[in-house]
């Protein structure tokens, strides 16, 4: 099974099964537990644990083979949080390391895919679960802070009358 597809299916199950009331704070560990439960259906041959080896959630064999490491934040990930995920990826060499945010007022998840030489930014639509790559930032490049999206420019229309 494709690891990223397992993540997408697990997130779809989570978002369709658990309605988190907006405006209330939730303990990160309780949400991580729900996410782990939803992911376990997609990875039946592996353990899905929370708060292990420095990651929020890991899918692994219980020894050294980590298939998926997840880091998540209720808001956009800070540089420190992204650095922690990248350091984990380099040290543990999992099959896939992802960070993500579940912003309640947005129709998409923002996903950060960590690789040894770059970070890829994606949107996953919360309804269709289609994904769209927004950009890749090579690690040696300076991060400009704000993610720049390529949006179509609106044409000015002349008002007649």
PDB file of N, CA, C and O in Angstrom, residues 41-120:
ATOM      1  N   UNK A  41      -6.652   1.497  10.901  1.00  0.00           N
ATOM      2  CA  UNK A  41      -7.425   0.722   9.926  1.00  0.00           C
ATOM      3  C   UNK A  41      -6.719   0.646   8.576  1.00  0.00           C
ATOM      4  O   UNK A  41      -6.888  -0.326   7.833  1.00  0.00           O
ATOM      5  N   UNK A  42      -5.912   1.642   8.264  1.00  0.00           N
ATOM      6  CA  UNK A  42      -5.198   1.688   6.983  1.00  0.00           C
ATOM      7  C   UNK A  42      -3.855   0.955   7.025  1.00  0.00           C
ATOM      8  O   UNK A  42      -3.283   0.665   5.989  1.00  0.00           O
ATOM      9  N   UNK A  43      -3.360   0.704   8.226  1.00  0.00           N
ATOM     10  CA  UNK A  43      -2.064   0.033   8.393  1.00  0.00           C
ATOM     11  C   UNK A  43      -2.225  -1.130   9.377  1.00  0.00           C
ATOM     12  O   UNK A  43      -1.660  -1.123  10.473  1.00  0.00           O
ATOM     13  N   UNK A  44      -3.004  -2.158   9.001  1.00  0.00           N
ATOM     14  CA  UNK A  44      -3.324  -3.237   9.946  1.00  0.00           C
ATOM     15  C   UNK A  44      -2.127  -4.078  10.385  1.00  0.00           C
ATOM     16  O   UNK A  44      -2.177  -4.701  11.443  1.00  0.00           O
ATOM     17  N   UNK A  45      -1.062  -4.104   9.627  1.00  0.00           N
ATOM     18  CA  UNK A  45       0.101  -4.924   9.982  1.00  0.00           C
ATOM     19  C   UNK A  45       1.121  -4.173  10.830  1.00  0.00           C
ATOM     20  O   UNK A  45       2.191  -4.707  11.118  1.00  0.00           O
ATOM     21  N   UNK A  46       0.815  -2.942  11.212  1.00  0.00           N
ATOM     22  CA  UNK A  46       1.767  -2.105  11.942  1.00  0.00           C
ATOM     23  C   UNK A  46       1.139  -1.557  13.211  1.00  0.00           C
ATOM     24  O   UNK A  46      -0.081  -1.518  13.361  1.00  0.00           O
ATOM     25  N   UNK A  47       1.995  -1.127  14.134  1.00  0.00           N
ATOM     26  CA  UNK A  47       1.562  -0.419  15.325  1.00  0.00           C
ATOM     27  C   UNK A  47       1.392   1.053  14.959  1.00  0.00           C
ATOM     28  O   UNK A  47       2.177   1.591  14.182  1.00  0.00           O
ATOM     29  N   UNK A  48       0.400   1.685  15.532  1.00  0.00           N
ATOM     30  CA  UNK A  48       0.208   3.118  15.378  1.00  0.00           C
ATOM     31  C   UNK A  48       0.229   3.700  16.780  1.00  0.00           C
ATOM     32  O   UNK A  48      -0.677   3.453  17.579  1.00  0.00           O
ATOM     33  N   UNK A  49       1.286   4.433  17.090  1.00  0.00           N
ATOM     34  CA  UNK A  49       1.492   4.956  18.435  1.00  0.00           C
ATOM     35  C   UNK A  49       1.560   6.473  18.425  1.00  0.00           C
ATOM     36  O   UNK A  49       1.967   7.087  17.434  1.00  0.00           O
ATOM     37  N   UNK A  50       1.202   7.072  19.561  1.00  0.00           N
ATOM     38  CA  UNK A  50       1.286   8.519  19.706  1.00  0.00           C
ATOM     39  C   UNK A  50       2.420   8.864  20.661  1.00  0.00           C
ATOM     40  O   UNK A  50       2.798   8.058  21.512  1.00  0.00           O
ATOM     41  N   UNK A  51       2.962  10.057  20.482  1.00  0.00           N
ATOM     42  CA  UNK A  51       4.022  10.589  21.354  1.00  0.00           C
ATOM     43  C   UNK A  51       5.159   9.592  21.557  1.00  0.00           C
ATOM     44  O   UNK A  51       5.561   9.315  22.684  1.00  0.00           O
ATOM     45  N   UNK A  52       5.670   9.069  20.451  1.00  0.00           N
ATOM     46  CA  UNK A  52       6.744   8.078  20.503  1.00  0.00           C
ATOM     47  C   UNK A  52       7.912   8.545  19.652  1.00  0.00           C
ATOM     48  O   UNK A  52       7.716   9.031  18.538  1.00  0.00           O
ATOM     49  N   UNK A  53       9.115   8.393  20.161  1.00  0.00           N
ATOM     50  CA  UNK A  53      10.349   8.740  19.441  1.00  0.00           C
ATOM     51  C   UNK A  53      10.385  10.202  18.991  1.00  0.00           C
ATOM     52  O   UNK A  53      11.058  10.530  18.028  1.00  0.00           O
ATOM     53  N   UNK A  54       9.619  11.069  19.639  1.00  0.00           N
ATOM     54  CA  UNK A  54       9.635  12.487  19.295  1.00  0.00           C
ATOM     55  C   UNK A  54       8.610  12.915  18.269  1.00  0.00           C
ATOM     56  O   UNK A  54       8.468  14.092  17.984  1.00  0.00           O
ATOM     57  N   UNK A  55       7.870  11.967  17.684  1.00  0.00           N
ATOM     58  CA  UNK A  55       6.826  12.298  16.706  1.00  0.00           C
ATOM     59  C   UNK A  55       5.468  12.315  17.397  1.00  0.00           C
ATOM     60  O   UNK A  55       5.287  11.681  18.447  1.00  0.00           O
ATOM     61  N   UNK A  56       4.520  13.011  16.816  1.00  0.00           N
ATOM     62  CA  UNK A  56       3.166  13.015  17.371  1.00  0.00           C
ATOM     63  C   UNK A  56       2.492  11.664  17.168  1.00  0.00           C
ATOM     64  O   UNK A  56       1.821  11.155  18.059  1.00  0.00           O
ATOM     65  N   UNK A  57       2.669  11.086  15.978  1.00  0.00           N
ATOM     66  CA  UNK A  57       2.114   9.769  15.648  1.00  0.00           C
ATOM     67  C   UNK A  57       3.127   9.047  14.767  1.00  0.00           C
ATOM     68  O   UNK A  57       3.685   9.648  13.855  1.00  0.00           O
ATOM     69  N   UNK A  58       3.347   7.768  15.042  1.00  0.00           N
ATOM     70  CA  UNK A  58       4.177   6.970  14.138  1.00  0.00           C
ATOM     71  C   UNK A  58       3.462   5.660  13.800  1.00  0.00           C
ATOM     72  O   UNK A  58       2.736   5.104  14.611  1.00  0.00           O
ATOM     73  N   UNK A  59       3.670   5.225  12.584  1.00  0.00           N
ATOM     74  CA  UNK A  59       3.213   3.924  12.113  1.00  0.00           C
ATOM     75  C   UNK A  59       4.487   3.121  11.915  1.00  0.00           C
ATOM     76  O   UNK A  59       5.334   3.494  11.100  1.00  0.00           O
ATOM     77  N   UNK A  60       4.621   2.023  12.671  1.00  0.00           N
ATOM     78  CA  UNK A  60       5.876   1.291  12.658  1.00  0.00           C
ATOM     79  C   UNK A  60       5.697  -0.160  13.046  1.00  0.00           C
ATOM     80  O   UNK A  60       4.613  -0.592  13.424  1.00  0.00           O
ATOM     81  N   UNK A  61       6.795  -0.913  12.960  1.00  0.00           N
ATOM     82  CA  UNK A  61       6.766  -2.332  13.311  1.00  0.00           C
ATOM     83  C   UNK A  61       7.053  -2.568  14.793  1.00  0.00           C
ATOM     84  O   UNK A  61       7.105  -3.703  15.237  1.00  0.00           O
ATOM     85  N   UNK A  62       7.244  -1.504  15.567  1.00  0.00           N
ATOM     86  CA  UNK A  62       7.550  -1.624  16.988  1.00  0.00           C
ATOM     87  C   UNK A  62       9.034  -1.722  17.269  1.00  0.00           C
ATOM     88  O   UNK A  62       9.452  -1.761  18.422  1.00  0.00           O
ATOM     89  N   UNK A  63       9.837  -1.755  16.230  1.00  0.00           N
ATOM     90  CA  UNK A  63      11.287  -1.873  16.377  1.00  0.00           C
ATOM     91  C   UNK A  63      11.958  -0.654  15.743  1.00  0.00           C
ATOM     92  O   UNK A  63      12.031   0.385  16.337  1.00  0.00           O
ATOM     93  N   UNK A  64      12.418  -0.829  14.508  1.00  0.00           N
ATOM     94  CA  UNK A  64      13.143   0.243  13.819  1.00  0.00           C
ATOM     95  C   UNK A  64      12.494   0.699  12.520  1.00  0.00           C
ATOM     96  O   UNK A  64      12.840   1.743  11.995  1.00  0.00           O
ATOM     97  N   UNK A  65      11.582  -0.083  11.966  1.00  0.00           N
ATOM     98  CA  UNK A  65      10.996   0.221  10.662  1.00  0.00           C
ATOM     99  C   UNK A  65       9.797   1.154  10.819  1.00  0.00           C
ATOM    100  O   UNK A  65       8.686   0.715  11.131  1.00  0.00           O
ATOM    101  N   UNK A  66      10.030   2.451  10.606  1.00  0.00           N
ATOM    102  CA  UNK A  66       8.968   3.446  10.708  1.00  0.00           C
ATOM    103  C   UNK A  66       8.459   3.735   9.296  1.00  0.00           C
ATOM    104  O   UNK A  66       9.200   4.214   8.450  1.00  0.00           O
ATOM    105  N   UNK A  67       7.199   3.426   9.059  1.00  0.00           N
ATOM    106  CA  UNK A  67       6.587   3.674   7.746  1.00  0.00           C
ATOM    107  C   UNK A  67       6.154   5.126   7.603  1.00  0.00           C
ATOM    108  O   UNK A  67       6.293   5.721   6.550  1.00  0.00           O
ATOM    109  N   UNK A  68       5.565   5.683   8.679  1.00  0.00           N
ATOM    110  CA  UNK A  68       4.996   7.026   8.612  1.00  0.00           C
ATOM    111  C   UNK A  68       5.212   7.734   9.938  1.00  0.00           C
ATOM    112  O   UNK A  68       4.938   7.165  10.997  1.00  0.00           O
ATOM    113  N   UNK A  69       5.724   8.950   9.874  1.00  0.00           N
ATOM    114  CA  UNK A  69       5.864   9.800  11.060  1.00  0.00           C
ATOM    115  C   UNK A  69       5.043  11.058  10.815  1.00  0.00           C
ATOM    116  O   UNK A  69       5.152  11.672   9.754  1.00  0.00           O
ATOM    117  N   UNK A  70       4.201  11.406  11.784  1.00  0.00           N
ATOM    118  CA  UNK A  70       3.333  12.572  11.648  1.00  0.00           C
ATOM    119  C   UNK A  70       3.604  13.597  12.734  1.00  0.00           C
ATOM    120  O   UNK A  70       3.760  13.240  13.914  1.00  0.00           O
ATOM    121  N   UNK A  71       3.621  14.833  12.322  1.00  0.00           N
ATOM    122  CA  UNK A  71       3.740  15.990  13.206  1.00  0.00           C
ATOM    123  C   UNK A  71       2.601  16.916  12.817  1.00  0.00           C
ATOM    124  O   UNK A  71       2.428  17.204  11.635  1.00  0.00           O
ATOM    125  N   UNK A  72       1.815  17.364  13.790  1.00  0.00           N
ATOM    126  CA  UNK A  72       0.705  18.215  13.403  1.00  0.00           C
ATOM    127  C   UNK A  72       0.536  19.363  14.380  1.00  0.00           C
ATOM    128  O   UNK A  72       1.016  19.338  15.499  1.00  0.00           O
ATOM    129  N   UNK A  73      -0.156  20.356  13.883  1.00  0.00           N
ATOM    130  CA  UNK A  73      -0.373  21.567  14.644  1.00  0.00           C
ATOM    131  C   UNK A  73      -1.787  22.066  14.366  1.00  0.00           C
ATOM    132  O   UNK A  73      -2.310  21.847  13.280  1.00  0.00           O
ATOM    133  N   UNK A  74      -2.385  22.723  15.351  1.00  0.00           N
ATOM    134  CA  UNK A  74      -3.719  23.284  15.138  1.00  0.00           C
ATOM    135  C   UNK A  74      -3.649  24.522  14.246  1.00  0.00           C
ATOM    136  O   UNK A  74      -4.627  24.885  13.618  1.00  0.00           O
ATOM    137  N   UNK A  75      -2.519  25.179  14.214  1.00  0.00           N
ATOM    138  CA  UNK A  75      -2.295  26.341  13.358  1.00  0.00           C
ATOM    139  C   UNK A  75      -1.179  25.988  12.379  1.00  0.00           C
ATOM    140  O   UNK A  75      -0.718  24.861  12.343  1.00  0.00           O
ATOM    141  N   UNK A  76      -0.720  26.947  11.622  1.00  0.00           N
ATOM    142  CA  UNK A  76       0.401  26.700  10.721  1.00  0.00           C
ATOM    143  C   UNK A  76       1.610  26.274  11.545  1.00  0.00           C
ATOM    144  O   UNK A  76       1.836  26.784  12.635  1.00  0.00           O
ATOM    145  N   UNK A  77       2.376  25.333  11.033  1.00  0.00           N
ATOM    146  CA  UNK A  77       3.555  24.866  11.757  1.00  0.00           C
ATOM    147  C   UNK A  77       4.595  25.975  11.820  1.00  0.00           C
ATOM    148  O   UNK A  77       4.851  26.658  10.829  1.00  0.00           O
ATOM    149  N   UNK A  78       5.206  26.123  12.989  1.00  0.00           N
ATOM    150  CA  UNK A  78       6.266  27.108  13.158  1.00  0.00           C
ATOM    151  C   UNK A  78       7.559  26.560  12.567  1.00  0.00           C
ATOM    152  O   UNK A  78       7.666  25.365  12.278  1.00  0.00           O
ATOM    153  N   UNK A  79       8.539  27.422  12.406  1.00  0.00           N
ATOM    154  CA  UNK A  79       9.846  26.965  11.916  1.00  0.00           C
ATOM    155  C   UNK A  79      10.451  25.939  12.877  1.00  0.00           C
ATOM    156  O   UNK A  79      11.085  24.981  12.449  1.00  0.00           O
ATOM    157  N   UNK A  80      10.237  26.132  14.159  1.00  0.00           N
ATOM    158  CA  UNK A  80      10.756  25.187  15.155  1.00  0.00           C
ATOM    159  C   UNK A  80      10.093  23.820  14.987  1.00  0.00           C
ATOM    160  O   UNK A  80      10.766  22.788  15.031  1.00  0.00           O
ATOM    161  N   UNK A  81       8.778  23.791  14.777  1.00  0.00           N
ATOM    162  CA  UNK A  81       8.064  22.531  14.570  1.00  0.00           C
ATOM    163  C   UNK A  81       8.503  21.856  13.273  1.00  0.00           C
ATOM    164  O   UNK A  81       8.689  20.636  13.231  1.00  0.00           O
ATOM    165  N   UNK A  82       8.677  22.640  12.214  1.00  0.00           N
ATOM    166  CA  UNK A  82       9.157  22.070  10.949  1.00  0.00           C
ATOM    167  C   UNK A  82      10.569  21.526  11.114  1.00  0.00           C
ATOM    168  O   UNK A  82      10.894  20.468  10.576  1.00  0.00           O
ATOM    169  N   UNK A  83      11.405  22.243  11.862  1.00  0.00           N
ATOM    170  CA  UNK A  83      12.762  21.778  12.115  1.00  0.00           C
ATOM    171  C   UNK A  83      12.782  20.467  12.880  1.00  0.00           C
ATOM    172  O   UNK A  83      13.582  19.571  12.586  1.00  0.00           O
ATOM    173  N   UNK A  84      11.897  20.330  13.845  1.00  0.00           N
ATOM    174  CA  UNK A  84      11.793  19.084  14.620  1.00  0.00           C
ATOM    175  C   UNK A  84      11.410  17.913  13.712  1.00  0.00           C
ATOM    176  O   UNK A  84      11.998  16.833  13.800  1.00  0.00           O
ATOM    177  N   UNK A  85      10.445  18.132  12.816  1.00  0.00           N
ATOM    178  CA  UNK A  85      10.023  17.078  11.889  1.00  0.00           C
ATOM    179  C   UNK A  85      11.149  16.711  10.932  1.00  0.00           C
ATOM    180  O   UNK A  85      11.397  15.530  10.659  1.00  0.00           O
ATOM    181  N   UNK A  86      11.858  17.714  10.428  1.00  0.00           N
ATOM    182  CA  UNK A  86      12.960  17.459   9.505  1.00  0.00           C
ATOM    183  C   UNK A  86      14.098  16.722  10.201  1.00  0.00           C
ATOM    184  O   UNK A  86      14.660  15.772   9.647  1.00  0.00           O
ATOM    185  N   UNK A  87      14.426  17.122  11.414  1.00  0.00           N
ATOM    186  CA  UNK A  87      15.464  16.426  12.183  1.00  0.00           C
ATOM    187  C   UNK A  87      15.078  14.966  12.417  1.00  0.00           C
ATOM    188  O   UNK A  87      15.914  14.066  12.310  1.00  0.00           O
ATOM    189  N   UNK A  88      13.811  14.721  12.747  1.00  0.00           N
ATOM    190  CA  UNK A  88      13.323  13.356  12.928  1.00  0.00           C
ATOM    191  C   UNK A  88      13.504  12.565  11.644  1.00  0.00           C
ATOM    192  O   UNK A  88      13.980  11.435  11.660  1.00  0.00           O
ATOM    193  N   UNK A  89      13.109  13.180  10.516  1.00  0.00           N
ATOM    194  CA  UNK A  89      13.204  12.497   9.225  1.00  0.00           C
ATOM    195  C   UNK A  89      14.646  12.107   8.908  1.00  0.00           C
ATOM    196  O   UNK A  89      14.911  10.995   8.449  1.00  0.00           O
ATOM    197  N   UNK A  90      15.564  13.009   9.161  1.00  0.00           N
ATOM    198  CA  UNK A  90      16.973  12.723   8.868  1.00  0.00           C
ATOM    199  C   UNK A  90      17.549  11.669   9.810  1.00  0.00           C
ATOM    200  O   UNK A  90      18.333  10.819   9.397  1.00  0.00           O
ATOM    201  N   UNK A  91      17.150  11.708  11.078  1.00  0.00           N
ATOM    202  CA  UNK A  91      17.712  10.783  12.064  1.00  0.00           C
ATOM    203  C   UNK A  91      17.116   9.383  11.977  1.00  0.00           C
ATOM    204  O   UNK A  91      17.832   8.388  12.107  1.00  0.00           O
ATOM    205  N   UNK A  92      15.817   9.278  11.763  1.00  0.00           N
ATOM    206  CA  UNK A  92      15.127   7.980  11.821  1.00  0.00           C
ATOM    207  C   UNK A  92      14.874   7.350  10.459  1.00  0.00           C
ATOM    208  O   UNK A  92      14.549   6.169  10.389  1.00  0.00           O
ATOM    209  N   UNK A  93      14.961   8.137   9.372  1.00  0.00           N
ATOM    210  CA  UNK A  93      14.772   7.655   8.007  1.00  0.00           C
ATOM    211  C   UNK A  93      13.475   6.855   7.822  1.00  0.00           C
ATOM    212  O   UNK A  93      13.493   5.720   7.354  1.00  0.00           O
ATOM    213  N   UNK A  94      12.326   7.452   8.192  1.00  0.00           N
ATOM    214  CA  UNK A  94      11.057   6.749   7.968  1.00  0.00           C
ATOM    215  C   UNK A  94      10.696   6.721   6.493  1.00  0.00           C
ATOM    216  O   UNK A  94      11.262   7.461   5.688  1.00  0.00           O
ATOM    217  N   UNK A  95       9.743   5.885   6.147  1.00  0.00           N
ATOM    218  CA  UNK A  95       9.277   5.840   4.770  1.00  0.00           C
ATOM    219  C   UNK A  95       8.701   7.172   4.322  1.00  0.00           C
ATOM    220  O   UNK A  95       8.890   7.584   3.189  1.00  0.00           O
ATOM    221  N   UNK A  96       8.004   7.859   5.231  1.00  0.00           N
ATOM    222  CA  UNK A  96       7.380   9.135   4.916  1.00  0.00           C
ATOM    223  C   UNK A  96       7.239   9.954   6.198  1.00  0.00           C
ATOM    224  O   UNK A  96       6.794   9.434   7.214  1.00  0.00           O
ATOM    225  N   UNK A  97       7.614  11.223   6.129  1.00  0.00           N
ATOM    226  CA  UNK A  97       7.430  12.144   7.252  1.00  0.00           C
ATOM    227  C   UNK A  97       6.546  13.286   6.769  1.00  0.00           C
ATOM    228  O   UNK A  97       6.859  13.947   5.785  1.00  0.00           O
ATOM    229  N   UNK A  98       5.447  13.481   7.491  1.00  0.00           N
ATOM    230  CA  UNK A  98       4.501  14.524   7.144  1.00  0.00           C
ATOM    231  C   UNK A  98       4.204  15.400   8.351  1.00  0.00           C
ATOM    232  O   UNK A  98       4.142  14.919   9.476  1.00  0.00           O
ATOM    233  N   UNK A  99       3.990  16.672   8.084  1.00  0.00           N
ATOM    234  CA  UNK A  99       3.419  17.589   9.057  1.00  0.00           C
ATOM    235  C   UNK A  99       2.125  18.083   8.453  1.00  0.00           C
ATOM    236  O   UNK A  99       1.969  18.106   7.234  1.00  0.00           O
ATOM    237  N   UNK A 100       1.163  18.446   9.292  1.00  0.00           N
ATOM    238  CA  UNK A 100      -0.079  18.965   8.726  1.00  0.00           C
ATOM    239  C   UNK A 100      -0.811  19.837   9.728  1.00  0.00           C
ATOM    240  O   UNK A 100      -0.566  19.764  10.931  1.00  0.00           O
ATOM    241  N   UNK A 101      -1.691  20.669   9.198  1.00  0.00           N
ATOM    242  CA  UNK A 101      -2.572  21.499  10.002  1.00  0.00           C
ATOM    243  C   UNK A 101      -4.002  21.234   9.552  1.00  0.00           C
ATOM    244  O   UNK A 101      -4.268  21.032   8.372  1.00  0.00           O
ATOM    245  N   UNK A 102      -4.903  21.232  10.523  1.00  0.00           N
ATOM    246  CA  UNK A 102      -6.324  21.039  10.242  1.00  0.00           C
ATOM    247  C   UNK A 102      -7.055  22.333  10.598  1.00  0.00           C
ATOM    248  O   UNK A 102      -7.793  22.383  11.565  1.00  0.00           O
ATOM    249  N   UNK A 103      -6.822  23.367   9.875  1.00  0.00           N
ATOM    250  CA  UNK A 103      -7.457  24.648  10.174  1.00  0.00           C
ATOM    251  C   UNK A 103      -8.973  24.516   9.981  1.00  0.00           C
ATOM    252  O   UNK A 103      -9.432  24.199   8.882  1.00  0.00           O
ATOM    253  N   UNK A 104      -9.755  24.745  11.053  1.00  0.00           N
ATOM    254  CA  UNK A 104     -11.199  24.509  10.948  1.00  0.00           C
ATOM    255  C   UNK A 104     -11.922  25.440   9.982  1.00  0.00           C
ATOM    256  O   UNK A 104     -12.942  25.065   9.419  1.00  0.00           O
ATOM    257  N   UNK A 105     -11.389  26.621   9.758  1.00  0.00           N
ATOM    258  CA  UNK A 105     -12.067  27.574   8.885  1.00  0.00           C
ATOM    259  C   UNK A 105     -11.615  27.481   7.429  1.00  0.00           C
ATOM    260  O   UNK A 105     -11.992  28.309   6.605  1.00  0.00           O
ATOM    261  N   UNK A 106     -10.824  26.483   7.104  1.00  0.00           N
ATOM    262  CA  UNK A 106     -10.339  26.297   5.740  1.00  0.00           C
ATOM    263  C   UNK A 106     -10.900  24.994   5.162  1.00  0.00           C
ATOM    264  O   UNK A 106     -11.053  24.006   5.881  1.00  0.00           O
ATOM    265  N   UNK A 107     -11.173  24.944   3.864  1.00  0.00           N
ATOM    266  CA  UNK A 107     -11.717  23.731   3.253  1.00  0.00           C
ATOM    267  C   UNK A 107     -10.638  22.708   2.890  1.00  0.00           C
ATOM    268  O   UNK A 107     -10.908  21.750   2.188  1.00  0.00           O
ATOM    269  N   UNK A 108      -9.422  22.891   3.373  1.00  0.00           N
ATOM    270  CA  UNK A 108      -8.322  22.016   3.016  1.00  0.00           C
ATOM    271  C   UNK A 108      -7.415  21.782   4.228  1.00  0.00           C
ATOM    272  O   UNK A 108      -7.446  22.525   5.207  1.00  0.00           O
ATOM    273  N   UNK A 109      -6.632  20.729   4.148  1.00  0.00           N
ATOM    274  CA  UNK A 109      -5.538  20.473   5.084  1.00  0.00           C
ATOM    275  C   UNK A 109      -4.272  21.000   4.422  1.00  0.00           C
ATOM    276  O   UNK A 109      -4.093  20.822   3.225  1.00  0.00           O
ATOM    277  N   UNK A 110      -3.420  21.627   5.198  1.00  0.00           N
ATOM    278  CA  UNK A 110      -2.105  21.993   4.689  1.00  0.00           C
ATOM    279  C   UNK A 110      -1.151  20.908   5.147  1.00  0.00           C
ATOM    280  O   UNK A 110      -1.044  20.627   6.340  1.00  0.00           O
ATOM    281  N   UNK A 111      -0.487  20.270   4.187  1.00  0.00           N
ATOM    282  CA  UNK A 111       0.414  19.152   4.481  1.00  0.00           C
ATOM    283  C   UNK A 111       1.824  19.550   4.092  1.00  0.00           C
ATOM    284  O   UNK A 111       2.054  20.124   3.021  1.00  0.00           O
ATOM    285  N   UNK A 112       2.766  19.250   4.974  1.00  0.00           N
ATOM    286  CA  UNK A 112       4.187  19.477   4.740  1.00  0.00           C
ATOM    287  C   UNK A 112       4.814  18.089   4.581  1.00  0.00           C
ATOM    288  O   UNK A 112       4.750  17.282   5.495  1.00  0.00           O
ATOM    289  N   UNK A 113       5.409  17.836   3.438  1.00  0.00           N
ATOM    290  CA  UNK A 113       6.080  16.552   3.203  1.00  0.00           C
ATOM    291  C   UNK A 113       7.581  16.799   3.301  1.00  0.00           C
ATOM    292  O   UNK A 113       8.148  17.551   2.508  1.00  0.00           O
ATOM    293  N   UNK A 114       8.229  16.146   4.262  1.00  0.00           N
ATOM    294  CA  UNK A 114       9.648  16.366   4.522  1.00  0.00           C
ATOM    295  C   UNK A 114      10.482  15.314   3.810  1.00  0.00           C
ATOM    296  O   UNK A 114      10.240  14.123   3.948  1.00  0.00           O
ATOM    297  N   UNK A 115      11.433  15.789   3.050  1.00  0.00           N
ATOM    298  CA  UNK A 115      12.407  14.938   2.380  1.00  0.00           C
ATOM    299  C   UNK A 115      13.789  15.411   2.818  1.00  0.00           C
ATOM    300  O   UNK A 115      13.923  16.457   3.445  1.00  0.00           O
ATOM    301  N   UNK A 116      14.819  14.669   2.474  1.00  0.00           N
ATOM    302  CA  UNK A 116      16.159  15.030   2.945  1.00  0.00           C
ATOM    303  C   UNK A 116      16.676  16.331   2.344  1.00  0.00           C
ATOM    304  O   UNK A 116      17.495  17.012   2.944  1.00  0.00           O
ATOM    305  N   UNK A 117      16.187  16.721   1.157  1.00  0.00           N
ATOM    306  CA  UNK A 117      16.696  17.924   0.499  1.00  0.00           C
ATOM    307  C   UNK A 117      15.666  19.039   0.348  1.00  0.00           C
ATOM    308  O   UNK A 117      16.019  20.153  -0.010  1.00  0.00           O
ATOM    309  N   UNK A 118      14.388  18.747   0.598  1.00  0.00           N
ATOM    310  CA  UNK A 118      13.361  19.763   0.407  1.00  0.00           C
ATOM    311  C   UNK A 118      12.139  19.495   1.284  1.00  0.00           C
ATOM    312  O   UNK A 118      11.985  18.413   1.849  1.00  0.00           O
ATOM    313  N   UNK A 119      11.281  20.510   1.376  1.00  0.00           N
ATOM    314  CA  UNK A 119       9.973  20.393   2.001  1.00  0.00           C
ATOM    315  C   UNK A 119       8.955  20.705   0.913  1.00  0.00           C
ATOM    316  O   UNK A 119       9.085  21.694   0.194  1.00  0.00           O
ATOM    317  N   UNK A 120       7.970  19.851   0.780  1.00  0.00           N
ATOM    318  CA  UNK A 120       6.911  20.049  -0.208  1.00  0.00           C
ATOM    319  C   UNK A 120       5.638  20.455   0.530  1.00  0.00           C
ATOM    320  O   UNK A 120       5.308  19.891   1.565  1.00  0.00           O
TER     321      UNK A 120
END
